[in-house]
Tab-separated table of C-alpha atoms and ligand atoms in Angstrom:
chain	number	residue	atom	x	y	z
I	15	MET	CA	58.956	148.460	70.335
I	16	PHE	CA	60.639	148.414	68.198
I	17	THR	CA	64.953	149.371	69.552
I	18	THR	CA	65.688	152.264	67.117
I	19	VAL	CA	63.560	155.012	65.406
I	20	LEU	CA	63.041	153.866	62.221
I	21	PRO	CA	63.796	156.400	59.344
I	22	LYS	CA	61.105	157.422	56.953
I	23	PRO	CA	60.530	155.727	53.602
I	24	ALA	CA	60.844	157.501	50.429
I	25	PRO	CA	57.337	160.205	50.555
I	26	ASN	CA	57.295	158.686	47.033
I	27	GLN	CA	57.742	155.182	46.284
I	28	VAL	CA	61.045	154.382	45.067
I	29	THR	CA	60.933	152.214	42.225
I	30	ALA	CA	64.472	152.824	40.882
I	31	ILE	CA	67.308	150.138	40.998
I	32	PRO	CA	70.710	150.984	41.881
I	33	SER	CA	73.486	150.488	39.799
I	34	ASP	CA	75.777	148.621	42.058
I	35	LEU	CA	72.985	145.930	43.628
I	36	PHE	CA	74.827	144.315	46.663
I	37	ARG	CA	76.604	147.525	48.145
I	38	ALA	CA	72.592	149.225	48.583
I	39	ILE	CA	71.201	146.480	50.101
I	40	ALA	CA	74.095	145.983	52.202
I	41	ASP	CA	73.397	149.856	53.044
I	42	LEU	CA	69.713	149.350	53.681
I	43	LYS	CA	70.437	146.262	56.072
I	44	GLN	CA	73.117	148.462	57.954
I	45	GLU	CA	70.333	151.967	57.890
I	46	LEU	CA	66.969	149.743	59.346
I	47	ASN	CA	68.941	147.352	60.904
I	48	ALA	CA	67.184	144.490	59.463
I	49	VAL	CA	67.926	141.078	58.786
I	50	ILE	CA	67.422	138.589	55.544
I	51	LEU	CA	66.166	136.008	56.258
I	52	ALA	CA	65.787	133.077	52.940
I	53	HIS	CA	64.852	129.007	52.433
I	54	TYR	CA	67.405	127.598	50.341
I	55	TYR	CA	64.833	127.400	47.632
I	56	GLN	CA	65.481	131.080	46.720
I	57	ASP	CA	67.960	131.999	43.801
I	58	PRO	CA	71.754	131.963	44.459
I	59	ASP	CA	71.604	135.571	44.499
I	60	ILE	CA	69.109	135.624	46.881
I	61	GLN	CA	70.875	133.151	48.999
I	62	ASP	CA	73.990	134.926	49.239
I	63	ILE	CA	72.836	138.151	50.489
I	64	ALA	CA	71.222	136.503	53.413
I	65	ASP	CA	72.410	137.707	56.920
I	66	TYR	CA	70.679	133.396	57.530
I	67	ILE	CA	69.555	130.765	55.704
I	68	GLY	CA	68.034	127.715	56.617
I	69	ASP	CA	64.814	125.103	56.220
I	70	SER	CA	61.109	125.743	57.584
I	71	LEU	CA	62.671	125.617	61.254
I	72	GLY	CA	65.944	127.204	61.544
I	73	LEU	CA	64.462	130.230	60.194
I	74	SER	CA	61.819	130.023	62.841
I	75	ARG	CA	63.957	129.467	65.025
I	76	GLN	CA	66.021	132.870	63.693
I	77	ALA	CA	63.028	134.650	63.548
I	78	ALA	CA	62.239	134.104	67.482
I	79	THR	CA	65.475	134.945	68.410
I	80	THR	CA	66.266	138.465	66.327
I	81	ASN	CA	68.025	141.249	67.460
I	82	ALA	CA	66.767	142.947	64.475
I	83	ASP	CA	64.094	145.867	63.548
I	84	VAL	CA	63.480	144.401	60.124
I	85	ILE	CA	62.691	141.611	59.070
I	86	VAL	CA	63.528	140.985	55.843
I	87	PHE	CA	61.807	137.872	54.559
I	88	ALA	CA	63.069	135.880	50.821
I	89	GLY	CA	60.357	133.076	51.531
I	90	VAL	CA	57.273	132.328	50.792
I	91	HIS	CA	53.922	133.918	52.827
I	92	PHE	CA	53.675	131.553	55.778
I	93	MET	CA	57.617	132.065	56.194
I	94	ALA	CA	57.118	135.415	56.573
I	95	GLU	CA	53.195	135.808	58.881
I	96	THR	CA	55.450	132.890	61.121
I	97	ALA	CA	57.531	135.451	61.645
I	98	LYS	CA	55.585	137.627	62.385
I	99	ILE	CA	53.861	135.733	64.254
I	100	LEU	CA	56.793	136.132	67.452
I	101	ASN	CA	57.447	138.706	66.667
I	102	PRO	CA	54.312	141.498	66.307
I	103	ASP	CA	56.742	144.575	66.597
I	104	LYS	CA	59.615	144.437	64.086
I	105	LEU	CA	58.556	145.156	60.522
I	106	VAL	CA	58.616	142.383	57.981
I	107	LEU	CA	58.855	142.813	55.010
I	108	LEU	CA	57.739	140.328	51.971
I	109	PRO	CA	59.923	141.518	48.576
I	110	ASP	CA	56.824	140.072	47.379
I	111	LEU	CA	53.083	139.858	48.132
I	112	ASN	CA	52.190	137.224	45.602
I	113	ALA	CA	54.871	134.394	46.818
I	114	GLY	CA	52.143	132.438	47.940
I	115	CYS	CA	52.342	127.795	48.569
I	116	SER	CA	50.090	126.110	47.509
I	117	LEU	CA	50.246	123.368	50.366
I	118	ALA	CA	48.904	126.421	51.811
I	119	ASP	CA	46.203	127.473	49.304
I	120	SER	CA	45.128	123.843	49.908
I	121	CYS	CA	44.093	123.716	53.151
I	122	PRO	CA	41.033	126.826	52.947
I	123	PRO	CA	40.319	128.130	57.171
I	124	ASP	CA	36.222	126.894	56.830
I	125	ALA	CA	36.844	123.788	55.472
I	126	PHE	CA	39.325	122.781	58.470
I	127	ALA	CA	36.963	124.136	60.788
I	128	LYS	CA	34.154	121.724	59.650
I	129	PHE	CA	36.958	119.056	59.243
I	130	LYS	CA	38.536	119.670	62.572
I	131	ALA	CA	34.606	119.742	64.436
I	132	GLN	CA	34.386	115.896	62.351
I	133	HIS	CA	37.242	114.713	64.679
I	134	ARG	CA	37.480	116.283	68.105
I	135	ASP	CA	38.363	114.525	70.421
I	136	HIS	CA	41.590	114.893	67.848
I	137	LEU	CA	44.648	117.147	68.984
I	138	VAL	CA	45.742	119.250	65.733
I	139	ILE	CA	48.956	119.125	64.853
I	140	SER	CA	50.193	121.456	61.778
I	141	TYR	CA	53.016	121.683	59.314
I	142	VAL	CA	54.372	125.125	59.386
I	143	ASN	CA	53.549	125.625	55.220
I	144	CYS	CA	49.911	126.866	56.223
I	145	THR	CA	48.132	129.942	57.312
I	146	ALA	CA	48.165	131.698	60.433
I	147	GLU	CA	44.567	131.187	60.286
I	148	ILE	CA	45.275	127.055	60.457
I	149	LYS	CA	47.600	127.871	62.921
I	150	ALA	CA	45.245	129.569	65.333
I	151	MET	CA	43.352	126.277	64.471
I	152	SER	CA	46.252	123.362	65.867
I	153	ASP	CA	47.613	122.154	68.525
I	154	ILE	CA	50.888	122.024	67.651
I	155	ILE	CA	52.680	123.054	64.199
I	156	CYS	CA	55.648	121.201	63.372
I	157	THR	CA	58.104	120.557	60.623
I	158	SER	CA	59.961	118.917	58.030
I	159	SER	CA	63.073	118.584	60.457
I	160	ASN	CA	60.609	117.637	63.461
I	161	ALA	CA	57.395	116.628	62.839
I	162	VAL	CA	58.310	112.788	63.948
I	163	ARG	CA	60.513	114.436	67.418
I	164	ILE	CA	57.665	115.579	67.965
I	165	VAL	CA	54.196	113.376	67.189
I	166	ASN	CA	56.782	111.208	69.239
I	167	GLN	CA	56.042	112.745	72.165
I	168	ILE	CA	51.921	112.119	71.973
I	169	PRO	CA	50.442	109.989	73.731
I	170	LYS	CA	50.121	107.374	71.925
I	171	ASP	CA	46.250	106.973	73.460
I	172	GLN	CA	45.721	109.867	71.781
I	173	PRO	CA	44.209	110.514	68.344
I	174	ILE	CA	45.903	113.373	65.965
I	175	ILE	CA	45.491	115.135	62.608
I	176	PHE	CA	47.499	116.573	60.430
I	177	ALA	CA	47.479	118.409	58.304
I	178	PRO	CA	47.776	119.637	55.541
I	179	ASP	CA	50.633	117.769	54.032
I	180	GLN	CA	49.411	114.492	53.090
I	181	ASN	CA	52.952	113.193	52.068
I	182	LEU	CA	54.512	113.883	54.808
I	183	GLY	CA	51.805	112.741	57.229
I	184	ARG	CA	51.719	109.426	55.876
I	185	TYR	CA	55.896	109.599	56.054
I	186	VAL	CA	55.647	110.150	59.610
I	187	MET	CA	53.382	108.049	60.137
I	188	ALA	CA	55.458	105.530	59.157
I	189	GLN	CA	58.296	107.154	61.037
I	190	THR	CA	55.970	106.278	64.107
I	191	ASN	CA	54.276	103.499	63.522
I	192	ARG	CA	50.901	105.366	64.521
I	193	GLU	CA	47.756	106.324	62.553
I	194	MET	CA	46.696	109.378	61.630
I	195	VAL	CA	44.106	111.611	60.524
I	196	LEU	CA	45.354	113.228	57.523
I	197	TRP	CA	44.023	116.695	55.397
I	198	GLN	CA	44.940	115.492	51.758
I	199	GLY	CA	46.802	118.989	50.888
I	200	SER	CA	50.007	118.569	48.797
I	201	CYS	CA	52.940	121.301	47.730
I	202	MET	CA	52.723	121.969	43.412
I	203	VAL	CA	56.557	121.368	43.578
I	204	HIS	CA	57.614	118.303	45.053
I	205	GLU	CA	54.343	115.901	43.374
I	206	LEU	CA	55.986	116.599	40.304
I	207	PHE	CA	58.866	114.699	40.346
I	208	SER	CA	59.000	111.676	38.145
I	209	GLU	CA	59.810	107.875	39.548
I	210	LYS	CA	59.857	106.682	36.112
I	211	LYS	CA	62.643	109.812	35.109
I	212	ILE	CA	64.554	109.173	38.485
I	213	VAL	CA	64.782	105.522	37.821
I	214	GLN	CA	66.200	106.382	34.770
I	215	LEU	CA	68.937	108.561	35.884
I	216	GLN	CA	69.766	105.663	38.768
I	217	VAL	CA	70.216	103.548	35.424
I	218	GLU	CA	72.836	106.215	34.118
I	219	HIS	CA	74.473	107.046	36.971
I	220	PRO	CA	74.623	103.933	39.466
I	221	GLU	CA	77.153	105.597	41.574
I	222	ALA	CA	74.462	107.761	43.323
I	223	GLU	CA	72.182	107.879	45.245
I	224	VAL	CA	68.599	109.873	45.423
I	225	ILE	CA	68.183	111.789	48.772
I	226	ALA	CA	64.249	113.162	48.529
I	227	HIS	CA	62.273	115.984	50.934
I	228	PRO	CA	59.503	114.317	52.574
I	229	GLU	CA	56.558	116.092	50.595
I	230	CYS	CA	57.768	113.609	47.832
I	231	GLU	CA	54.656	111.427	47.623
I	232	PRO	CA	55.133	107.286	48.143
I	233	GLN	CA	56.764	106.436	45.552
I	234	VAL	CA	59.425	109.184	44.380
I	235	LEU	CA	60.186	108.211	47.927
I	236	ARG	CA	60.811	104.981	48.441
I	237	HIS	CA	63.621	104.984	45.919
I	238	ALA	CA	66.008	107.454	48.685
I	239	SER	CA	68.905	106.566	50.563
I	240	TYR	CA	67.581	109.396	52.849
I	241	ILE	CA	64.436	111.419	53.066
I	242	GLY	CA	64.439	114.806	55.287
I	243	SER	CA	64.827	118.146	55.409
I	244	THR	CA	66.171	120.818	53.144
I	245	SER	CA	68.802	121.445	56.266
I	246	ALA	CA	68.174	117.504	56.507
I	247	LEU	CA	69.593	116.759	53.361
I	248	LEU	CA	72.286	119.118	53.254
I	249	LYS	CA	74.124	118.172	56.533
I	250	TYR	CA	73.634	114.256	55.521
I	251	VAL	CA	75.376	114.840	51.627
I	252	HIS	CA	78.774	116.591	53.486
I	253	GLU	CA	79.063	113.431	55.250
I	254	SER	CA	77.802	110.928	53.362
I	255	ASP	CA	80.633	109.487	51.383
I	256	THR	CA	78.686	109.203	48.371
I	257	LYS	CA	80.298	111.029	45.671
I	258	ALA	CA	77.421	111.274	43.885
I	259	PHE	CA	73.442	112.621	44.744
I	260	ILE	CA	70.078	112.751	42.831
I	261	VAL	CA	68.363	115.257	44.496
I	262	ALA	CA	64.334	114.970	44.705
I	263	THR	CA	62.590	118.769	46.049
I	264	GLU	CA	63.009	121.960	45.202
I	265	PRO	CA	66.912	122.063	43.290
I	266	GLY	CA	68.099	125.753	45.001
I	267	ILE	CA	69.292	123.984	47.590
I	268	ILE	CA	71.627	121.989	45.323
I	269	HIS	CA	73.914	125.917	45.273
I	270	GLN	CA	74.087	125.350	49.082
I	271	MET	CA	74.973	121.616	48.005
I	272	GLN	CA	77.454	122.628	45.999
I	273	LYS	CA	79.100	125.706	47.867
I	274	GLN	CA	79.767	122.751	50.589
I	275	THR	CA	81.106	120.213	48.792
I	276	PRO	CA	82.107	120.903	45.654
I	277	HIS	CA	83.625	118.178	44.688
I	278	LYS	CA	80.475	116.087	44.394
I	279	LYS	CA	77.349	115.839	41.937
I	280	PHE	CA	74.273	117.038	42.539
I	281	ILE	CA	71.499	116.291	40.159
I	282	PRO	CA	68.258	117.525	40.188
I	283	ALA	CA	65.659	115.495	40.009
I	284	PRO	CA	63.109	115.672	37.119
I	285	PRO	CA	59.934	116.912	37.109
I	286	MET	CA	57.209	114.200	34.825
I	287	LYS	CA	56.877	116.874	31.892
I	288	SER	CA	59.497	118.699	30.006
I	289	CYS	CA	59.475	122.481	32.205
I	290	ALA	CA	61.334	124.232	35.306
I	291	CYS	CA	58.280	122.935	37.041
I	292	ASN	CA	60.247	121.671	39.585
I	293	GLU	CA	61.045	125.341	40.297
I	294	CYS	CA	58.605	126.600	43.591
I	295	PRO	CA	57.312	129.535	41.112
I	296	HIS	CA	56.266	131.216	44.408
I	297	MET	CA	59.974	131.268	46.117
I	298	ARG	CA	61.373	132.182	42.876
I	299	LEU	CA	58.973	135.773	42.348
I	300	ASN	CA	61.558	136.983	45.644
I	301	THR	CA	64.185	139.401	43.379
I	302	LEU	CA	66.930	140.655	44.557
I	303	GLU	CA	65.756	144.331	43.133
I	304	LYS	CA	61.913	143.828	44.889
I	305	ILE	CA	64.452	142.953	47.571
I	306	TYR	CA	65.597	146.373	47.847
I	307	LEU	CA	62.725	148.092	46.784
I	308	ALA	CA	60.785	146.337	49.970
I	309	MET	CA	63.939	147.542	52.350
I	310	LYS	CA	63.587	150.785	50.014
I	311	ASN	CA	59.992	151.247	50.784
I	312	ARG	CA	59.336	149.201	53.469
I	313	THR	CA	57.064	147.793	51.975
I	314	PRO	CA	54.939	144.838	51.349
I	315	GLU	CA	54.843	144.452	54.467
I	316	ILE	CA	53.251	141.513	56.720
I	317	ILE	CA	50.330	142.707	59.025
I	318	LEU	CA	47.771	139.835	60.998
I	319	PRO	CA	45.174	140.906	63.416
I	320	GLU	CA	46.440	141.035	67.150
I	321	GLU	CA	43.476	137.511	67.583
I	322	THR	CA	44.740	135.458	64.137
I	323	ARG	CA	48.460	136.212	65.798
I	324	LYS	CA	47.639	135.060	69.544
I	325	ALA	CA	46.525	132.333	68.656
I	326	ALA	CA	48.110	131.148	65.698
I	327	LEU	CA	51.087	131.872	69.056
I	328	LYS	CA	50.615	129.375	71.333
I	329	PRO	CA	50.678	126.383	68.771
I	330	MET	CA	54.195	127.881	67.544
I	331	GLN	CA	55.931	127.730	70.796
I	332	ARG	CA	54.821	124.878	71.588
I	333	MET	CA	56.779	123.768	68.584
I	334	LEU	CA	60.043	125.591	69.991
I	335	GLU	CA	59.640	123.801	73.106
I	336	MET	CA	58.644	120.509	72.309
I	337	SER	CA	62.092	120.904	70.011
I	338	ALA	CA	64.952	123.032	71.621
H	425	13P	P1	62.148	122.887	54.974
H	425	13P	O1	63.106	123.822	54.403
H	425	13P	O2	61.284	122.840	56.270
H	425	13P	O3	63.152	121.069	54.770
H	425	13P	O4	60.665	122.472	53.796
H	425	13P	C1	61.123	122.475	52.556
H	425	13P	C2	59.250	123.549	52.048
H	425	13P	O5	58.632	123.250	51.386
H	425	13P	C3	59.599	124.555	52.501
H	425	13P	O6	58.408	125.393	51.958
H	426	SF4	FE1	54.867	125.508	49.617
H	426	SF4	FE2	55.949	123.084	47.878
H	426	SF4	FE3	56.708	125.729	47.218
H	426	SF4	FE4	57.627	124.916	49.936
H	426	SF4	S1	57.688	123.754	47.347
H	426	SF4	S2	56.780	127.221	48.906
H	426	SF4	S3	55.742	123.278	50.166
H	426	SF4	S4	54.708	125.611	46.921
């Protein structure tokens, strides 16, 4: 239940944007007892107004423990859905409902149910980048931060389906030295990095180390001296003595890297085409204006059928226990 009674939204949807957007969002945060959770791939302005910025595991943990009545999720749909799974009685707002995820979309529930039926004795471990329906069909959820740790806790003779990201799955197989059946999904951003251009950059910047997210393809990962989730990459560049990095993940993370270590150099890994397609088009749908309007109008809200939510909660709780 809400601990405070939320003030009613304006009877008609507000569309006007105040001149001091930062002040207006701060006022609404107080009025609604709201918390703004943002992923590292958000625009710098959004990261700067967030109460908490994190990777998927950190954001899930925050969502699981927040005292706020309203969660404003500056991220993509599956992340806001995860917050709702953990907080059925809170109002969870996603500033733009179109902020989806190509990886989550690559695993439709009907096809996944058939796939599961072909591997009945398998335990299903699903990467958090999937829909609530897929979570509901899974035994354990993982993120890129804890996937290796979770798989290592499963008895060696237990066969596993890993879904939906084949690249993370392959990386986990190599790290844990065990076979898994992989769903063949992938992220449209992380599969676009150009190995050739990364190698060229290494030649031009011999002082730079390549660091990469495990959603990248093997031909990119093999050039990386460090592979990790967004928060692991951030920690690594902070603690490393190296002064320059070629960063193979969505470049939104570079804002925090630069803030944390302004004296270091961060070069975004280039995509194959000459485009800004290393920026996640879904993540980048959120704007400060949309965050303000979502809070002012208390919409768009994440709503989930209770049966799906309950079924999806179990593997989420298992993940939180196994990575405590
Ligand atoms: P993490 O922040 O958990 O590493 O995930 C990256 C990602 O692709 C989120 O969509
Ligand atoms: Fe999904 Fe890839 Fe965007 Fe992450 S970066 S939200 S995995 S499309």
